PDB file of C-alpha atoms in Angstrom:
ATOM      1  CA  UNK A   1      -1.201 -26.584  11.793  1.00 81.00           C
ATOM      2  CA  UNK A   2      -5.096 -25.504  11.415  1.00 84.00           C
ATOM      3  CA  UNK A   3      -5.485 -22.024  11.126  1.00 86.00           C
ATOM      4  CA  UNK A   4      -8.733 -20.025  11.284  1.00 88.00           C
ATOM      5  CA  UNK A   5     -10.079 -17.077   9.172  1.00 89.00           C
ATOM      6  CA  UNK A   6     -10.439 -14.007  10.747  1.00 91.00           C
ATOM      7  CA  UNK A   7     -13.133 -12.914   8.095  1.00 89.00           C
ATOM      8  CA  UNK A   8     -15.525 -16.189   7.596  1.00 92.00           C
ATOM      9  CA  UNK A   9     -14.238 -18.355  10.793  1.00 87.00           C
ATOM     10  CA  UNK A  10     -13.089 -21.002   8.337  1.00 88.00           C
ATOM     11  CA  UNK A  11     -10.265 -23.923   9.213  1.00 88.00           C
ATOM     12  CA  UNK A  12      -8.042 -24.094   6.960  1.00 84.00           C
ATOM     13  CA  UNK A  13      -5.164 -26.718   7.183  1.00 83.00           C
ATOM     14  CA  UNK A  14      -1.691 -25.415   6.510  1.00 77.00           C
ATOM     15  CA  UNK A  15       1.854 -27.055   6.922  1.00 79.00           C
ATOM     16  CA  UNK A  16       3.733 -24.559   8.683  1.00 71.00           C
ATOM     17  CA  UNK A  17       4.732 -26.174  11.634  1.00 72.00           C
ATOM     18  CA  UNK A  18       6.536 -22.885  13.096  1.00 80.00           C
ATOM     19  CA  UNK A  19       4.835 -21.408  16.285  1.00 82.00           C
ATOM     20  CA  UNK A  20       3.206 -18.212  15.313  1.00 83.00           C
ATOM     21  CA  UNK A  21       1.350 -15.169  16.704  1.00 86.00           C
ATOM     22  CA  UNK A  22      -2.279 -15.052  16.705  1.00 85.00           C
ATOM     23  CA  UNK A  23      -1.479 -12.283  14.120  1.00 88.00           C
ATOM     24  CA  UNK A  24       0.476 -14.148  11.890  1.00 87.00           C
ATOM     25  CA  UNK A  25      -1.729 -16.866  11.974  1.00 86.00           C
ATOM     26  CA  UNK A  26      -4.694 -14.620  11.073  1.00 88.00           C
ATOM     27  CA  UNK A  27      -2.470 -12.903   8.178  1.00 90.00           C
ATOM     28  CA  UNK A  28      -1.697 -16.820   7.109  1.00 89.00           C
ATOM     29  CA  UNK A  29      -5.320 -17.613   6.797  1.00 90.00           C
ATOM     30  CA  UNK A  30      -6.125 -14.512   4.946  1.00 92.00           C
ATOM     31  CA  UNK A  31      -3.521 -14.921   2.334  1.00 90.00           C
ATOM     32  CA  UNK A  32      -4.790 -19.137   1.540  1.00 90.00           C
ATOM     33  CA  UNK A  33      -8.541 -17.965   2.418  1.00 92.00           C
ATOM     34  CA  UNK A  34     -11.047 -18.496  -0.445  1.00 93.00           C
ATOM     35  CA  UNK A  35     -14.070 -16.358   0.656  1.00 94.00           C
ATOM     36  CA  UNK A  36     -14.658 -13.224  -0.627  1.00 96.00           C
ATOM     37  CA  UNK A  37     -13.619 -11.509   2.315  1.00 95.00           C
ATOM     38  CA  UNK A  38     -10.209 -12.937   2.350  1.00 95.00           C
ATOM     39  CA  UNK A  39      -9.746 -12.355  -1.250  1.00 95.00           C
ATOM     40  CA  UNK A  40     -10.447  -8.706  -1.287  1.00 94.00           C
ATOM     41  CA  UNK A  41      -7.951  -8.168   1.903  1.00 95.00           C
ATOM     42  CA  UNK A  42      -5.124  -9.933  -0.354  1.00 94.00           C
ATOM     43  CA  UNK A  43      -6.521  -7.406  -3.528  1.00 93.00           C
ATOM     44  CA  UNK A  44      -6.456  -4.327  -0.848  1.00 93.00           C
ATOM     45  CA  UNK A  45      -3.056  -5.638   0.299  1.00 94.00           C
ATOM     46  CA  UNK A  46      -1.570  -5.812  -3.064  1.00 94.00           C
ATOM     47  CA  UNK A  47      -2.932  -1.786  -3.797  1.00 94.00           C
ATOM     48  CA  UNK A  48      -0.781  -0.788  -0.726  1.00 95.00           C
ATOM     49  CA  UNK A  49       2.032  -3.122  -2.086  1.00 95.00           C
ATOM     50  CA  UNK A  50       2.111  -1.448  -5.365  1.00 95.00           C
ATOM     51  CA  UNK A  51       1.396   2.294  -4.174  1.00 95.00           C
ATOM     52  CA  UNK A  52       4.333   1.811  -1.783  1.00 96.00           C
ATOM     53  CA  UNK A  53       6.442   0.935  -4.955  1.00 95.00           C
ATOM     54  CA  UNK A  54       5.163   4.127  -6.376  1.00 94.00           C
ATOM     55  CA  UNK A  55       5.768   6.059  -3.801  1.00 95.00           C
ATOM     56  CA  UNK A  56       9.597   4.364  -3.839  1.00 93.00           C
ATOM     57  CA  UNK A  57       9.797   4.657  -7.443  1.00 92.00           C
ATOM     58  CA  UNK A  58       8.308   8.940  -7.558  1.00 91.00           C
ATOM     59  CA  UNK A  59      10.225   9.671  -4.630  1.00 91.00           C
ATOM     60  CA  UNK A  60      13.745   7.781  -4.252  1.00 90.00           C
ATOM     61  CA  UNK A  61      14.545   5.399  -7.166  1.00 89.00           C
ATOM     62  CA  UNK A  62      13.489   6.755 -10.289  1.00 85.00           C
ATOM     63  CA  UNK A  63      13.298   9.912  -9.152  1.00 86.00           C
ATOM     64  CA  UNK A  64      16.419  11.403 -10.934  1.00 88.00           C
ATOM     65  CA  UNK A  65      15.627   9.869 -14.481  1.00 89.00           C
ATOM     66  CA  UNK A  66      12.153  11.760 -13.896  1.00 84.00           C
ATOM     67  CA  UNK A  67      14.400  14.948 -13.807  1.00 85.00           C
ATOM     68  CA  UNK A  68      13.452  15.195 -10.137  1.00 86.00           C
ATOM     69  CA  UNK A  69      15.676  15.382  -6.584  1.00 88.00           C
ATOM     70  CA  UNK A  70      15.766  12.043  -4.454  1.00 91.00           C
ATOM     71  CA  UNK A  71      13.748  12.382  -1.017  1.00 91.00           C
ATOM     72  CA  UNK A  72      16.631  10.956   1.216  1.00 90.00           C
ATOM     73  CA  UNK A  73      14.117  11.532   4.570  1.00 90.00           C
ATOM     74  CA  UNK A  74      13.289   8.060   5.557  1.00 93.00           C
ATOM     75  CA  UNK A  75      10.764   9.908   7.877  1.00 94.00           C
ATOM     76  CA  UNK A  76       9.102  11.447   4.523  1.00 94.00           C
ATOM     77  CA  UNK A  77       8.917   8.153   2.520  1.00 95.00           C
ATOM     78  CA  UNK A  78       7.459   6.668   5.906  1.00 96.00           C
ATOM     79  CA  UNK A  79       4.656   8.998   6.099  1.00 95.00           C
ATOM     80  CA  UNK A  80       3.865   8.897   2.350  1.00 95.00           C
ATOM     81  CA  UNK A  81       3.918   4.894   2.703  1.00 96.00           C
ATOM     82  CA  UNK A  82       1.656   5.499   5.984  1.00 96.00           C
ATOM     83  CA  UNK A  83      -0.975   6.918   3.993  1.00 95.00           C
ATOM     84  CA  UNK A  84      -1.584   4.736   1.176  1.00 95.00           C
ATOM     85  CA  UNK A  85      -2.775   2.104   3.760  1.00 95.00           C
ATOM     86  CA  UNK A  86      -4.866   5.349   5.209  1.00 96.00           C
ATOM     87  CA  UNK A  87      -6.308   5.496   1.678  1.00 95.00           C
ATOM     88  CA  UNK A  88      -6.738   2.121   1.103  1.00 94.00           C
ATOM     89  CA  UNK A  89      -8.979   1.302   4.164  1.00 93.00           C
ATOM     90  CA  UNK A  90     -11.100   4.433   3.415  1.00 92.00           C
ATOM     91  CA  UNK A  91      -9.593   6.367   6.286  1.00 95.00           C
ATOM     92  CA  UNK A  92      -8.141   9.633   4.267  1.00 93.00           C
ATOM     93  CA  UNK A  93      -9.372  10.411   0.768  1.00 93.00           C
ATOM     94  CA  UNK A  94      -6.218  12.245  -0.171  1.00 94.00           C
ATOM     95  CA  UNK A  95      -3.364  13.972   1.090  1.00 94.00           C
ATOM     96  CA  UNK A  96      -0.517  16.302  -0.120  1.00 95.00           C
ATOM     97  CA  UNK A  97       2.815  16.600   1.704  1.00 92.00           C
ATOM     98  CA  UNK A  98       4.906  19.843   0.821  1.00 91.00           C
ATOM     99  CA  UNK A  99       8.449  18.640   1.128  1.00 87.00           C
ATOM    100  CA  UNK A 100      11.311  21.348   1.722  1.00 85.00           C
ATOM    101  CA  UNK A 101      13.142  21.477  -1.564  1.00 82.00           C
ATOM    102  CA  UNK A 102      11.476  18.123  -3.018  1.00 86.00           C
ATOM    103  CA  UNK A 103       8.288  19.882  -3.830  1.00 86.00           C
ATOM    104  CA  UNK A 104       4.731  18.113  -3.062  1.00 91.00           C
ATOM    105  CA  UNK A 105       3.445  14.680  -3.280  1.00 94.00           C
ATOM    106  CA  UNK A 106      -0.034  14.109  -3.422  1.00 95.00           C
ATOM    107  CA  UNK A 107      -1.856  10.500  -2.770  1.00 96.00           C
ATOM    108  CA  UNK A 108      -5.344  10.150  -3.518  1.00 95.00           C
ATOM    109  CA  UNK A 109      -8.024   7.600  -4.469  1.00 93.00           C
ATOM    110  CA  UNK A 110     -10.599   8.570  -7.599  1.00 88.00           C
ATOM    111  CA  UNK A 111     -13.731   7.500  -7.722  1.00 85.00           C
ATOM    112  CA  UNK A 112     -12.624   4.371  -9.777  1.00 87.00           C
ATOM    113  CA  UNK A 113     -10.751   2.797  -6.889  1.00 87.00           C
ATOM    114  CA  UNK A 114      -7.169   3.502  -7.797  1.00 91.00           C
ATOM    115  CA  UNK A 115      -4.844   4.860  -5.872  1.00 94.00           C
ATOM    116  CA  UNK A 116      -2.672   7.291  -7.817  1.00 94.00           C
ATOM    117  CA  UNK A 117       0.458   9.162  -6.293  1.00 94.00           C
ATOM    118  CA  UNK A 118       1.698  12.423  -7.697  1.00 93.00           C
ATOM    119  CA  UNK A 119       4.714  14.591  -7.592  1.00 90.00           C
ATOM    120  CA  UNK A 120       5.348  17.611  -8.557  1.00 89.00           C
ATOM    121  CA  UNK A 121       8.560  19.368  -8.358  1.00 83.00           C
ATOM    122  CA  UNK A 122       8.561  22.040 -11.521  1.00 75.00           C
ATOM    123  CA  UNK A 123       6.567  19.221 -13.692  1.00 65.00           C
ATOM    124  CA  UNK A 124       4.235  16.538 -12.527  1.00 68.00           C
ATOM    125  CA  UNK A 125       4.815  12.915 -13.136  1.00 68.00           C
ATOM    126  CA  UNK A 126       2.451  10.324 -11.716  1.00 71.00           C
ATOM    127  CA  UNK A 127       1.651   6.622 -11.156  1.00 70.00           C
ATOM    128  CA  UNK A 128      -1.031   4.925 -10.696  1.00 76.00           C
ATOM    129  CA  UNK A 129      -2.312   1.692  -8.588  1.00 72.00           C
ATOM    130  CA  UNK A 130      -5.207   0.332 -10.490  1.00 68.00           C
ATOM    131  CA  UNK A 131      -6.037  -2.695  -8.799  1.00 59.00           C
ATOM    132  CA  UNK A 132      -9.287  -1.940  -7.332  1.00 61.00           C
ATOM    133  CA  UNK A 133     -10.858  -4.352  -4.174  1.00 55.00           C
TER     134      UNK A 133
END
């Protein structure tokens, strides 16, 4: 199956014989893509990736060794997770969510290109995702 870059227009031969979407094939060509384009879309990709595991690891999975309450609101976690792709394509620089009885989480981008995600619920604990694109 040839697949085409949607950044540089590039063929790029792939064996994946499955019928796909024009948007899968696009995402499949980004992620085997060699231009510079491609690869900073894989690097941006892998900043949301990791935030999102912040957020997961802040908010739900770690959050009880931190000394901190488990969001249990999908709905929450959704709209934290929402952002960090907000932040990462330069659409929101930061934003806080006050959470009833979880306290605030704030996700925000410094100047450096990291995306760092911070909650504070009595004491502040943070993590960062330092892979800058």
């Amino acid at each position: 199956m040839i697949v085409t870059c949607p950044k540089c227009g590039q063929a790029l031969m792939n064996e994946d014989d499955r019928t796909l979407t024009d948007t899968e094939a696009a995402e499949l060509a980004l992620q085997t893509c060699n231009c510079p384009a491609a690869r900073a879309w894989r690097s941006k990709e892998k900043q949301i990736d990791e935030t999102c595991f912040n957020i997961e690891s802040l908010c739900v999975a770690n959050a009880r060794e931190l000394g901190m309450t488990e969001i249990e609101n999908d709905e929450i976690i959704d709209i934290l997770k929402k952002t960090a792709r907000l932040i990462a394509d330069a659409k929101v620089f930061d934003l806080t969510v006050t959470t009833v009885g979880h306290g605030k989480v704030k996700i925000s981008k410094s100047g450096k290109g990291s995306i760092s995600v911070k909650r504070t619920v009595g004491h502040t604990e943070e993590l960062k995702a330092n892979e800058k694109y």
